[in-house]
GROMACS .gro file of C-alpha atoms in nm:
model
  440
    1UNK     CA    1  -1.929   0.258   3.797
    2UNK     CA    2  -1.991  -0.058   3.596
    3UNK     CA    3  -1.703  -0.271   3.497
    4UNK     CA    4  -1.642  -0.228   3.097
    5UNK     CA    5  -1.798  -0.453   2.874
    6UNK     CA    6  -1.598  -0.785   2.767
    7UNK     CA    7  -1.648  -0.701   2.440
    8UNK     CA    8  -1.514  -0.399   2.375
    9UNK     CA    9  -1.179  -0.414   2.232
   10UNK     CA   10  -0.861  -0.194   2.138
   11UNK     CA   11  -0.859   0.060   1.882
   12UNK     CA   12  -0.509   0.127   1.872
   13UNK     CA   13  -0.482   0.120   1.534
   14UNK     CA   14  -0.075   0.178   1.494
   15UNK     CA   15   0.153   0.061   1.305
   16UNK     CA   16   0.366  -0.237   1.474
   17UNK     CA   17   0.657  -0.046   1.425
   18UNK     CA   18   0.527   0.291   1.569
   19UNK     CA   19   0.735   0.278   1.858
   20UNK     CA   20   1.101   0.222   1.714
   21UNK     CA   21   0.994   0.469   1.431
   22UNK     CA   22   0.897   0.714   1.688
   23UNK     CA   23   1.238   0.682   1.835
   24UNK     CA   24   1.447   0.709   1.500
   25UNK     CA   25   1.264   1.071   1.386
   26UNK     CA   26   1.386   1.160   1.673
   27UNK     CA   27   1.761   1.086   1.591
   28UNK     CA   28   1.711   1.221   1.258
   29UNK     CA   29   1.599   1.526   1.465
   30UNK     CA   30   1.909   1.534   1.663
   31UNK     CA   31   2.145   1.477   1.351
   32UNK     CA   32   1.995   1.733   1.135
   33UNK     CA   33   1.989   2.023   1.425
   34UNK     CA   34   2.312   2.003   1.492
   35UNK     CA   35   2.430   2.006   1.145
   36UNK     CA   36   2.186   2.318   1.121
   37UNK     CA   37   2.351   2.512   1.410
   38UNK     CA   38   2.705   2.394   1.298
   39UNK     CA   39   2.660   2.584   0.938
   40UNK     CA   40   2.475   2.890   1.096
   41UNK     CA   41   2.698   2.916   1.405
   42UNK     CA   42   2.994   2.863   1.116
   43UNK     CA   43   2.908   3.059   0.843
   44UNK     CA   44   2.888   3.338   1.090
   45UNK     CA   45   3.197   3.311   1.186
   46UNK     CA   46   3.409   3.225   0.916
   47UNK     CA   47   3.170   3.498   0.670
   48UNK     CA   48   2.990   3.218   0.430
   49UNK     CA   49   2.660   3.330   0.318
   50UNK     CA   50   2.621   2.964   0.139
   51UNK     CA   51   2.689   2.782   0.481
   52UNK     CA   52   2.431   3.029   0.657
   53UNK     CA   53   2.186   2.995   0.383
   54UNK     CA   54   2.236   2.604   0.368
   55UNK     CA   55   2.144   2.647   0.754
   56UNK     CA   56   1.851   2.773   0.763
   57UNK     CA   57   1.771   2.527   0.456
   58UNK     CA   58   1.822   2.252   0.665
   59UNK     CA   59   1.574   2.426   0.953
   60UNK     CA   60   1.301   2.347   0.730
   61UNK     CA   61   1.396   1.990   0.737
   62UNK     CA   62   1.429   1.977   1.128
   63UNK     CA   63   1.062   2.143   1.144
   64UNK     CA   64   0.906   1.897   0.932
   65UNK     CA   65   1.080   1.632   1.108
   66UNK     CA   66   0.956   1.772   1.462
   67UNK     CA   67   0.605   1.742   1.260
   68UNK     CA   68   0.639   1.352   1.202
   69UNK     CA   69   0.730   1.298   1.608
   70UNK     CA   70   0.482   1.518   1.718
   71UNK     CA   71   0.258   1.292   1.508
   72UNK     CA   72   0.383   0.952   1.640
   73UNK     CA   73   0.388   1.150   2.006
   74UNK     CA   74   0.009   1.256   1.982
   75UNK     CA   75  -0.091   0.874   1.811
   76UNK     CA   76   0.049   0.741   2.085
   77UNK     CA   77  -0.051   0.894   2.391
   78UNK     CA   78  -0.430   0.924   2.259
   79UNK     CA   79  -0.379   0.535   2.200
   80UNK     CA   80  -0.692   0.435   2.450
   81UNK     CA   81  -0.894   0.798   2.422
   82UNK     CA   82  -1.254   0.668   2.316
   83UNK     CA   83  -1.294   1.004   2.152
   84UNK     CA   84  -1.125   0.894   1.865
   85UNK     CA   85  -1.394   0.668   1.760
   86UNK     CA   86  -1.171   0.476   1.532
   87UNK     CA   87  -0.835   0.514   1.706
   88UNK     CA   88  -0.578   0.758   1.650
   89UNK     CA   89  -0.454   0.565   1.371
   90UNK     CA   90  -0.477   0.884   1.092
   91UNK     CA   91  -0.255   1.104   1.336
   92UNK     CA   92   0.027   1.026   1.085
   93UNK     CA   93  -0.174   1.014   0.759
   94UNK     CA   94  -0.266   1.391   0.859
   95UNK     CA   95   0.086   1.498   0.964
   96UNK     CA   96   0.204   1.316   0.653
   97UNK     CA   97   0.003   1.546   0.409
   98UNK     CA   98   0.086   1.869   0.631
   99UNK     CA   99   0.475   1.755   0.513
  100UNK     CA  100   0.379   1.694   0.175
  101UNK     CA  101   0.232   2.022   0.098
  102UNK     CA  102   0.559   2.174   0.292
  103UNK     CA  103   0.765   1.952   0.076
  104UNK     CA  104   0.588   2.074  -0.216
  105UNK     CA  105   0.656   2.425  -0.137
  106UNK     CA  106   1.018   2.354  -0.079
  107UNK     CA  107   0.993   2.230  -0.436
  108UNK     CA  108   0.798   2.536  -0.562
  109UNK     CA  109   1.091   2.762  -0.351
  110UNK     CA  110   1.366   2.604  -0.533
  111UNK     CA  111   1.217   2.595  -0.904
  112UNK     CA  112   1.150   3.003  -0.845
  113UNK     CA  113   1.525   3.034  -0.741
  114UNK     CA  114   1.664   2.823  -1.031
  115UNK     CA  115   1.453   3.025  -1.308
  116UNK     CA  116   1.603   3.396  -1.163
  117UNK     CA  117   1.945   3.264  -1.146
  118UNK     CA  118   1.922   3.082  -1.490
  119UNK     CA  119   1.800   3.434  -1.650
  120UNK     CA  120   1.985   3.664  -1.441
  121UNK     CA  121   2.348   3.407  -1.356
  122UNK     CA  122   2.545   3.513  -1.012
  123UNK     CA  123   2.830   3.455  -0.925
  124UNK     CA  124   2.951   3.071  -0.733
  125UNK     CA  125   3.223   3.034  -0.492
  126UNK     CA  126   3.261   2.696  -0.613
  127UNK     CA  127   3.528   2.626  -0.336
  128UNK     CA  128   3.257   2.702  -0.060
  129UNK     CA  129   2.963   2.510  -0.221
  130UNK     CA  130   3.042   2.203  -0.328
  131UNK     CA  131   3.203   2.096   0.024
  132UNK     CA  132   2.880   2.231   0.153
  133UNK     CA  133   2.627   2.041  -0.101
  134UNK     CA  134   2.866   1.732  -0.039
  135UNK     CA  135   2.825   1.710   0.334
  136UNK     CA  136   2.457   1.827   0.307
  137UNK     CA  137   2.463   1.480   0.111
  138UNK     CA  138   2.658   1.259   0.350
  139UNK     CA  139   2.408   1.430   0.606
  140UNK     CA  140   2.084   1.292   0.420
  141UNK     CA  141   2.198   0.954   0.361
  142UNK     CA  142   2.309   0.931   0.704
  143UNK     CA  143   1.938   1.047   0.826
  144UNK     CA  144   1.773   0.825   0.499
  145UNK     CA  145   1.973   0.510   0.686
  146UNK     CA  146   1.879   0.608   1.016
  147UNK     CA  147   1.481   0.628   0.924
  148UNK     CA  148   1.444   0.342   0.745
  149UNK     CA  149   1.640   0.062   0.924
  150UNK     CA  150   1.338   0.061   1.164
  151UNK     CA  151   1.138  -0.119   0.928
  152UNK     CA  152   1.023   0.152   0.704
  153UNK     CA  153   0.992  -0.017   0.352
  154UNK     CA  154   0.780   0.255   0.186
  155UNK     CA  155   1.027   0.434  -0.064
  156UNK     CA  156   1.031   0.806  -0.094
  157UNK     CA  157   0.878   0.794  -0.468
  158UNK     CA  158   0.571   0.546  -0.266
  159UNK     CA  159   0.376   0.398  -0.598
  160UNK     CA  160   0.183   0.062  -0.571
  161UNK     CA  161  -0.192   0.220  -0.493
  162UNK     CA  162  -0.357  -0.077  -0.583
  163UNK     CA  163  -0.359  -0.427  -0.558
  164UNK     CA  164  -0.416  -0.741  -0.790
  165UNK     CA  165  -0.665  -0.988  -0.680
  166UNK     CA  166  -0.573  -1.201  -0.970
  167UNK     CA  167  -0.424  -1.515  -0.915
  168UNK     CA  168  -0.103  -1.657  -1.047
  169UNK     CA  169   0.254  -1.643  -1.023
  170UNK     CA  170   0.415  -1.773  -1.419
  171UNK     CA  171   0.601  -2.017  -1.177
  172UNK     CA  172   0.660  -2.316  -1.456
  173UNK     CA  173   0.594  -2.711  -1.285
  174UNK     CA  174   0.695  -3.010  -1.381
  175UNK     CA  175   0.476  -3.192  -1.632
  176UNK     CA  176   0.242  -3.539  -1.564
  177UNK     CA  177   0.010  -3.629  -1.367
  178UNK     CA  178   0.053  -3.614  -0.981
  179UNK     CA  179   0.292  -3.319  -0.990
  180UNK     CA  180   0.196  -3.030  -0.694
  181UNK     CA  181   0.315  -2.743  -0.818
  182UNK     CA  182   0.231  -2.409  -0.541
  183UNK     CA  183   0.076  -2.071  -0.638
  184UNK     CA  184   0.024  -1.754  -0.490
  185UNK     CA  185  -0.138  -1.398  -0.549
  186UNK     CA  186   0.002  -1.270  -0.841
  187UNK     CA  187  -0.001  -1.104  -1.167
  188UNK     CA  188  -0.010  -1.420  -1.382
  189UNK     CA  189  -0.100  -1.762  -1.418
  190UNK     CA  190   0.063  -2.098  -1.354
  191UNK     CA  191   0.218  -2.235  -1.623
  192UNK     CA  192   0.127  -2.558  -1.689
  193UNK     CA  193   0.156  -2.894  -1.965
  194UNK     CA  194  -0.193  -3.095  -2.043
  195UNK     CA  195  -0.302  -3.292  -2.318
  196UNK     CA  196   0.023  -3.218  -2.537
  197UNK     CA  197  -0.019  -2.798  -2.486
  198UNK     CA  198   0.126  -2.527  -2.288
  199UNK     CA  199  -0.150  -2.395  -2.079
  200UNK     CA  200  -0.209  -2.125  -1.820
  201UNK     CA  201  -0.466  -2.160  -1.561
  202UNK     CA  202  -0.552  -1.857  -1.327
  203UNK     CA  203  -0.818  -1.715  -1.116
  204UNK     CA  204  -0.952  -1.366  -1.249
  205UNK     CA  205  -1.174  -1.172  -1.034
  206UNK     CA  206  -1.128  -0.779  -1.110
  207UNK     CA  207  -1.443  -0.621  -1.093
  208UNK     CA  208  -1.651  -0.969  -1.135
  209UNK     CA  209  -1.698  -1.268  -0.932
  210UNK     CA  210  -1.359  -1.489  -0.897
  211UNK     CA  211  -1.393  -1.757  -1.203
  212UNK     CA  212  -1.114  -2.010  -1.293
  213UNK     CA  213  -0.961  -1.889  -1.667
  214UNK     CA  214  -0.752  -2.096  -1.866
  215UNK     CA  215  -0.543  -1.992  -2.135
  216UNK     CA  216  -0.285  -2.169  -2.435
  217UNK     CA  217   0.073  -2.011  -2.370
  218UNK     CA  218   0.077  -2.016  -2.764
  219UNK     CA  219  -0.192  -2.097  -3.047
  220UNK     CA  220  -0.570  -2.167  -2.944
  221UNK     CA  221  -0.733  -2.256  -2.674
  222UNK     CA  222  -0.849  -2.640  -2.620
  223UNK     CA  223  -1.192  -2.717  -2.677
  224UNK     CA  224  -1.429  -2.624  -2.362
  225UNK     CA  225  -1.587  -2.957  -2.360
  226UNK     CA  226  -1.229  -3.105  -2.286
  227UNK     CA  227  -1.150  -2.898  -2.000
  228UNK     CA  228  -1.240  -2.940  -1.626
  229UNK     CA  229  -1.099  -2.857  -1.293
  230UNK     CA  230  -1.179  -3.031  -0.985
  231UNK     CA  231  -1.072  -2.836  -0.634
  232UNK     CA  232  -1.005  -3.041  -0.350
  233UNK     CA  233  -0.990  -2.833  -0.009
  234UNK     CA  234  -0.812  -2.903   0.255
  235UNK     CA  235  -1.136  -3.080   0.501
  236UNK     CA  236  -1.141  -3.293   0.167
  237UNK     CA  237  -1.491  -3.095  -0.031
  238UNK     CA  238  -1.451  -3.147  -0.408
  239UNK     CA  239  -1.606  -2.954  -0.688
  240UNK     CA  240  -1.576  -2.984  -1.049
  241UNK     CA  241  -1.618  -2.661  -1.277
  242UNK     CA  242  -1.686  -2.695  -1.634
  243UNK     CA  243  -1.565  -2.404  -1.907
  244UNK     CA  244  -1.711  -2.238  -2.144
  245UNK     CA  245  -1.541  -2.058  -2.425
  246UNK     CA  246  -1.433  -1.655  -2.428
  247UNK     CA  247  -1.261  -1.474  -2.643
  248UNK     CA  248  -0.981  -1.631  -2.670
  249UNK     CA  249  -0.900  -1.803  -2.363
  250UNK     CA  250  -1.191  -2.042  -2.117
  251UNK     CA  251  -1.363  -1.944  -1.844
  252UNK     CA  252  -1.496  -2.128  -1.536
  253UNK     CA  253  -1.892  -2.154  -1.553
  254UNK     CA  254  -1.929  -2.149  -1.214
  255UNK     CA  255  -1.772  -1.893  -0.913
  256UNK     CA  256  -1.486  -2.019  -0.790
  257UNK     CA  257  -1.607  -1.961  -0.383
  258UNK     CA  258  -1.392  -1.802  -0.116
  259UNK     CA  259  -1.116  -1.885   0.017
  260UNK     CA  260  -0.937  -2.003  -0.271
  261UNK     CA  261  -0.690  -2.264  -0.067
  262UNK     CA  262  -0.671  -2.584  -0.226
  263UNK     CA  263  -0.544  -2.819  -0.456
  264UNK     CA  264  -0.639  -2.803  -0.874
  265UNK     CA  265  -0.675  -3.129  -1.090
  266UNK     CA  266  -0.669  -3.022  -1.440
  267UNK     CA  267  -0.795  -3.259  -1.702
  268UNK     CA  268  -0.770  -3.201  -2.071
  269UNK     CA  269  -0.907  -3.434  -2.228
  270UNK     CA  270  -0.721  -3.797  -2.106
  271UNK     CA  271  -0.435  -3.590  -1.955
  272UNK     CA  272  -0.420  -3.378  -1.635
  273UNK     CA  273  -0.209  -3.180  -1.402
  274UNK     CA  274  -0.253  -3.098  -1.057
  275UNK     CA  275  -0.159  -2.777  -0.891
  276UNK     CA  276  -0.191  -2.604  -0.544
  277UNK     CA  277  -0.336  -2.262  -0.452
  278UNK     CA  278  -0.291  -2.052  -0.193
  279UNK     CA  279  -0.442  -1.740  -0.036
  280UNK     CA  280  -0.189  -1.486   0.082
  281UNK     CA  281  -0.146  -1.395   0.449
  282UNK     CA  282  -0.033  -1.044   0.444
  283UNK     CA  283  -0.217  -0.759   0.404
  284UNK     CA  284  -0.104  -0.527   0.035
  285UNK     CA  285   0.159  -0.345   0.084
  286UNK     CA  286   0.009   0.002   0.002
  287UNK     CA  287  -0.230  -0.024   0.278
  288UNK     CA  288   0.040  -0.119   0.503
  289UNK     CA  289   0.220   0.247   0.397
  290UNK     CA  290   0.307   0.440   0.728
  291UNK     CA  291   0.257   0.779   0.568
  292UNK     CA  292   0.423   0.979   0.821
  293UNK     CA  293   0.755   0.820   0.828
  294UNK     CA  294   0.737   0.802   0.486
  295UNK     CA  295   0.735   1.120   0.436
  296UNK     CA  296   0.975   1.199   0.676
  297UNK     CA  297   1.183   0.974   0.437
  298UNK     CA  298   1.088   1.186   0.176
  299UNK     CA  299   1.214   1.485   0.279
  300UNK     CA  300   1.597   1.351   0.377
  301UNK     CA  301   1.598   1.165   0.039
  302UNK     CA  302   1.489   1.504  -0.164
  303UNK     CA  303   1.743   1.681   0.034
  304UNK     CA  304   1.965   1.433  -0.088
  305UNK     CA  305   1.856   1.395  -0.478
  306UNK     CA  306   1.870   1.793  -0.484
  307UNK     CA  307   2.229   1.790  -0.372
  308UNK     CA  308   2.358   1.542  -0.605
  309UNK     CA  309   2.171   1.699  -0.906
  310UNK     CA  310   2.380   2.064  -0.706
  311UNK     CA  311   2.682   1.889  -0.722
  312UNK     CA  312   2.674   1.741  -1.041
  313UNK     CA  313   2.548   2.084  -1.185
  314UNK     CA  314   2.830   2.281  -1.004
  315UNK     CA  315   3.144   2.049  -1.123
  316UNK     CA  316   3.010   2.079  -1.457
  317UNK     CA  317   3.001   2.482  -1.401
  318UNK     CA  318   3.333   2.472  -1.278
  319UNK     CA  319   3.489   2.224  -1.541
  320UNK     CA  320   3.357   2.354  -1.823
  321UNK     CA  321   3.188   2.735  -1.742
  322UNK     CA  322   2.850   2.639  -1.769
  323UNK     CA  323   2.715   2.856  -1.531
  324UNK     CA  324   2.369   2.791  -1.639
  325UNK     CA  325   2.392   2.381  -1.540
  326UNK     CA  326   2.381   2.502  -1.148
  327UNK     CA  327   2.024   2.643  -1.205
  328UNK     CA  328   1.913   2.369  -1.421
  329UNK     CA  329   2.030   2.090  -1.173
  330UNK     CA  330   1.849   2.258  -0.879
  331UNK     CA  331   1.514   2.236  -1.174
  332UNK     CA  332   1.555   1.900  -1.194
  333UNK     CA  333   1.593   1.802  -0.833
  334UNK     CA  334   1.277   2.029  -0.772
  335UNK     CA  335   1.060   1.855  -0.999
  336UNK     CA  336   1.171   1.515  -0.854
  337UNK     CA  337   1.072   1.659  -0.556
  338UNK     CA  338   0.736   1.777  -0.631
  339UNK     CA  339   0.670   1.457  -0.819
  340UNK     CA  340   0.698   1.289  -0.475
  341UNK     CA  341   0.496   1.556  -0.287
  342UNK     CA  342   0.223   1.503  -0.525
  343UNK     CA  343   0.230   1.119  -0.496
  344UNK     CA  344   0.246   1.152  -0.062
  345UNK     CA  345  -0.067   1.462  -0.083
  346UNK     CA  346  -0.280   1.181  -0.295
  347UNK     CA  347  -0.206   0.894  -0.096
  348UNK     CA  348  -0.272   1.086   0.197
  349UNK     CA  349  -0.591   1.225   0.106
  350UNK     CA  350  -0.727   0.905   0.014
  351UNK     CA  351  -0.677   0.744   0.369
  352UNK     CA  352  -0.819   1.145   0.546
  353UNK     CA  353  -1.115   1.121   0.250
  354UNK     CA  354  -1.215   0.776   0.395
  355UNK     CA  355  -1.191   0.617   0.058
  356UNK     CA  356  -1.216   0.243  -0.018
  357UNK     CA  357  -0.882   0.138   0.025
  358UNK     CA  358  -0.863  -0.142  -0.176
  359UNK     CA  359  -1.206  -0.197  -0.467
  360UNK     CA  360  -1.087  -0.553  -0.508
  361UNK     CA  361  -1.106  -0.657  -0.162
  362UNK     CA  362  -1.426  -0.537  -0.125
  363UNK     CA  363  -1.540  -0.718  -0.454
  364UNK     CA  364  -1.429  -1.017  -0.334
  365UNK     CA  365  -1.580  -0.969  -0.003
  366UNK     CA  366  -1.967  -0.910  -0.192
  367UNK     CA  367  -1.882  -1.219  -0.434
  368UNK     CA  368  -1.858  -1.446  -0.136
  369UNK     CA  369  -2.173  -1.271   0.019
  370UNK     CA  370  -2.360  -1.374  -0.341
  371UNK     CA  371  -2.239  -1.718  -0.354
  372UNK     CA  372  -2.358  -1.804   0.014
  373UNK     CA  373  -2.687  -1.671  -0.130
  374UNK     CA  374  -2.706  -1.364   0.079
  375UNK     CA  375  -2.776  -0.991  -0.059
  376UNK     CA  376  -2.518  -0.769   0.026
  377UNK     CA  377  -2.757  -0.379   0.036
  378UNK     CA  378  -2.459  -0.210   0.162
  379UNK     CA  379  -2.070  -0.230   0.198
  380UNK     CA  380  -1.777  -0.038   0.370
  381UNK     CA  381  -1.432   0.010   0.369
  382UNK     CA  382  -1.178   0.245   0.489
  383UNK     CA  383  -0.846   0.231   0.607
  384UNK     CA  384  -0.800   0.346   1.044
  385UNK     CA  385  -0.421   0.321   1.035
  386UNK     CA  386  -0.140   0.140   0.891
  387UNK     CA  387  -0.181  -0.193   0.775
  388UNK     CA  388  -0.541  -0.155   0.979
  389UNK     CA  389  -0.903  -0.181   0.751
  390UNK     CA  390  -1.238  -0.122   0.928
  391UNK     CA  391  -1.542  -0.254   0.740
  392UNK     CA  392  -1.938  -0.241   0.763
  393UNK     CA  393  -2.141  -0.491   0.574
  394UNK     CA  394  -2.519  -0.490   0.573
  395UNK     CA  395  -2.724  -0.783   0.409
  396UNK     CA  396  -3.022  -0.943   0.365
  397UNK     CA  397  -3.019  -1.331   0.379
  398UNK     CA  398  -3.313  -1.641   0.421
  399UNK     CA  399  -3.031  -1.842   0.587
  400UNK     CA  400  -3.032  -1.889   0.943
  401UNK     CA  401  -2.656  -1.743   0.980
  402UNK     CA  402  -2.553  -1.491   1.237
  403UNK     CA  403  -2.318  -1.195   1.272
  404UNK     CA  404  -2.006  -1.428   1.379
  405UNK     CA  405  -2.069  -1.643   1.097
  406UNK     CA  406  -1.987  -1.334   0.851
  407UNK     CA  407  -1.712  -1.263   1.056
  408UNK     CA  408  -1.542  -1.543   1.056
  409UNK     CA  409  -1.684  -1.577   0.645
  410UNK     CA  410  -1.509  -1.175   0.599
  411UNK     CA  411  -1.181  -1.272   0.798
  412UNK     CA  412  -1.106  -1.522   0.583
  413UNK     CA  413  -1.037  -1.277   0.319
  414UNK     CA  414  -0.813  -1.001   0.549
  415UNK     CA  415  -0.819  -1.001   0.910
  416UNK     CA  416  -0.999  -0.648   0.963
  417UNK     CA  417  -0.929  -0.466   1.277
  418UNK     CA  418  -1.309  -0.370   1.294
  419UNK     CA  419  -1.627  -0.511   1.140
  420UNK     CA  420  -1.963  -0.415   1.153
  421UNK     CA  421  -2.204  -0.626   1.026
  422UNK     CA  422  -2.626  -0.556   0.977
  423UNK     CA  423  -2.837  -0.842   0.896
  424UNK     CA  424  -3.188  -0.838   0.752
  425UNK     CA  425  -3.346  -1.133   0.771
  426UNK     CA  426  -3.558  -1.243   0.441
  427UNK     CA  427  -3.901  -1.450   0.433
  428UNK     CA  428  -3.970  -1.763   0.258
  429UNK     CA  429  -4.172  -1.551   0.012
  430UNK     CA  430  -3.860  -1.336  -0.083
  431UNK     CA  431  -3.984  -1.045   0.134
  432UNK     CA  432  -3.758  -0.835   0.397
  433UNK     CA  433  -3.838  -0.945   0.753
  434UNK     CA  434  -3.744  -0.595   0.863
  435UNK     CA  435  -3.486  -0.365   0.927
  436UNK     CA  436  -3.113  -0.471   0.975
  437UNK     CA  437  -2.967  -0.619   1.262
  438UNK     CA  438  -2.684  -0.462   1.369
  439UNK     CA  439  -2.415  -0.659   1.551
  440UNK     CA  440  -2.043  -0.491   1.603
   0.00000   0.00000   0.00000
């Protein structure tokens, strides 16, 4: 047999935390079983319909738990199986909407339970179920605690889908000439002083080509033929862009290229300002999401909301004889519940659908292709795991580049577990050369 090829590489796509999040569904596992059998075992005995039923509530729990380690169980063992030709990264994005659509019929469950009880009301032992929806609670958090101390930042509600390429971080700098102030990703611009106005300066690049835009804090905009920036990189490569005039604010005539690390002199008029930029290291946070723990977060944390909104709605019932808050609290908790199911079955479904993770990133990615002078004819991205983008790129070019040259040219803008890249070469005369290249 011949010896493996040197470059083939891993496609373990898994979360860096799969291991120690493997390990704590399985403690939740533990904790919620044995609360399960200590209500059924104990309601039998003692005669408590509420403690039984509360059992067999929690079973549901335990089974969609045992779904999340099966998941992490199956990721990992099939970490090296070439028939998963991108890695077994979307074992948990697949287990994750399984548990959404069971959360989501827990949901539906309790909202058909708390309309018949609101129109026809039976009887509470209050005495019996508030200790029960109180250490049902105490439970939760315990298993909410246990879950996410491994790391697991995503939050049971989960938004942030998207992320902002625009640069910026409204971080105000001192004022004069020679100051450095530093800016990240962001949703805003710096704030800066030049030539006697409050100005904002900012790189916009949603759904066009990354351009420089400066903005007045307050009143109008100087005069385009004032304005320049000059970038100095880091090897020492200067360029100057002029502005022209938009509505309202000025805009960079040229592309600003990729990567966009380096230092900004601003010059309005006899003033300037200099600044720093710098690209972010990390990938966004949404495609970092590990959709099966989350959603194992999601169910302990509904468990939990439901039993507050229960033991709110049952004090109040037995305070004040409003039978009719019991069923309305268990509405309430349901439809925070199914809120989240929805939100975990989209998500999921995104990453199973193979859809483009992340729109900016890939406009970024054929903006730098454009300003090198290349033709990008066709570009991919999907996510194979947490935290973990694959990409294809085909293009045609006249330059005399090759495939590690786009590499190295794509990983400066995310370092992607896999890239594929097809290159058609172009004649002098404009004409393709021939089909692409393709080069893994």
């Amino acid at each position: 047999m011949s010896a493996p090829s040197p470059r083939l590489h891993s496609h373990a796509f898994l979360d860096a935390r799969h291991a120690r999040s493997e390990r704590n569904v399985w403690g939740v596992i533990a904790l919620s079983a044995a609360m399960m059998a200590v209500e059924i075992v104990g309601g039998t005995m003692f005669g408590s319909l509420a403690l039984v039923a509360d059992g067999f509530h929690m079973s549901t729990h335990v089974g969609a738990l045992l779904l999340a380690a099966l998941a992490y169980a199956l990721a990992r063992r099939h970490a090296d199986n070439s028939a998963f030709t991108f890695g077994p990264g979307k074992f948990g994005d697949l287990a994750g909407f399984a548990s959404a659509l069971i959360l989501g019929v827990i949901a539906l469950g309790i909202l058909v339970e708390a309309a018949q009880r609101l129109w026809a009301p039976t009887p509470i032992d209050f005495a019996q179920a508030i200790p029960i929806a109180a250490l049902g609670l105490i439970v939760n958090l315990a298993s909410a605690w246990l879950l996410m101390r491994g790391g697991a930042h995503d939050h049971a509600h989960g938004h942030g889908h998207g992320h902002d390429h625009a640069h910026g971080h409204g971080h105000d700098h001192d004022h004069g000439h020679g100051h450095v102030g530093e800016h990240r990703h962001g949703d805003e611009s710096i704030a800066v002083r030049a030539g006697g106005a409050d100005l904002l300066l900012g790189i916009v690049e949603t759904h066009a080509p990354p351009r420089f835009r400066l903005k007045a804090a307050s009143g109008p905009a100087p005069a385009a033929g004032a304005v320049t920036v000059e970038t100095i990189r880091p090897d020492g490569a200067r360029q100057i862009f002029a502005f022209a005039e938009g509505a309202g604010f000025l805009d960079s005539v040229d592309v600003v290229p990729e990567p966009h690390e380096f230092e900004v002199e601003l010059r309005v008029g006899d003033a300037s300002a200099r600044l720093r930029f710098a690209e972010p290291s990390a990938a966004p946070a949404a495609l970092a999401h590990d959709h099966n723990m989350r959603a194992a977060v999601m169910h302990v944390i509904g468990d939990a909301a439901v039993s507050v909104f229960v033991i709110l709605g049952l004090t109040l019932a037995r305070l004040f004889g409003w039978m009719w808050m019991d069923p309305l609290a268990g509405m309430v908790g349901a439809l925070v519940i199914a809120s989240w199911s929805w939100t975990l079955i989209r998500d999921t479904a995104r990453v199973l659908l193979d859809m483009n993770p992340d729109p900016p990133l890939a406009a970024r990615l054929r903006a730098r292709l454009e300003a090198e002078g290349d033709t990008p004819l066709d570009l991919h991205l999907w996510r194979v795991g947490p935290g973990h983008l694959a990409a294809i790129v085909s293009l045609e070019t006249s330059s005399g580049r090759e495939a590690d040259d786009y590499r190295r040219l794509a990983h400066d803008l995310f370092p992607f577990a896999h890239l594929t890249v097809e290159i058609a070469r172009r004649s002098d005369d404009g004409r393709s050369a021939g089909a692409p290249r393709r080069v893994a």
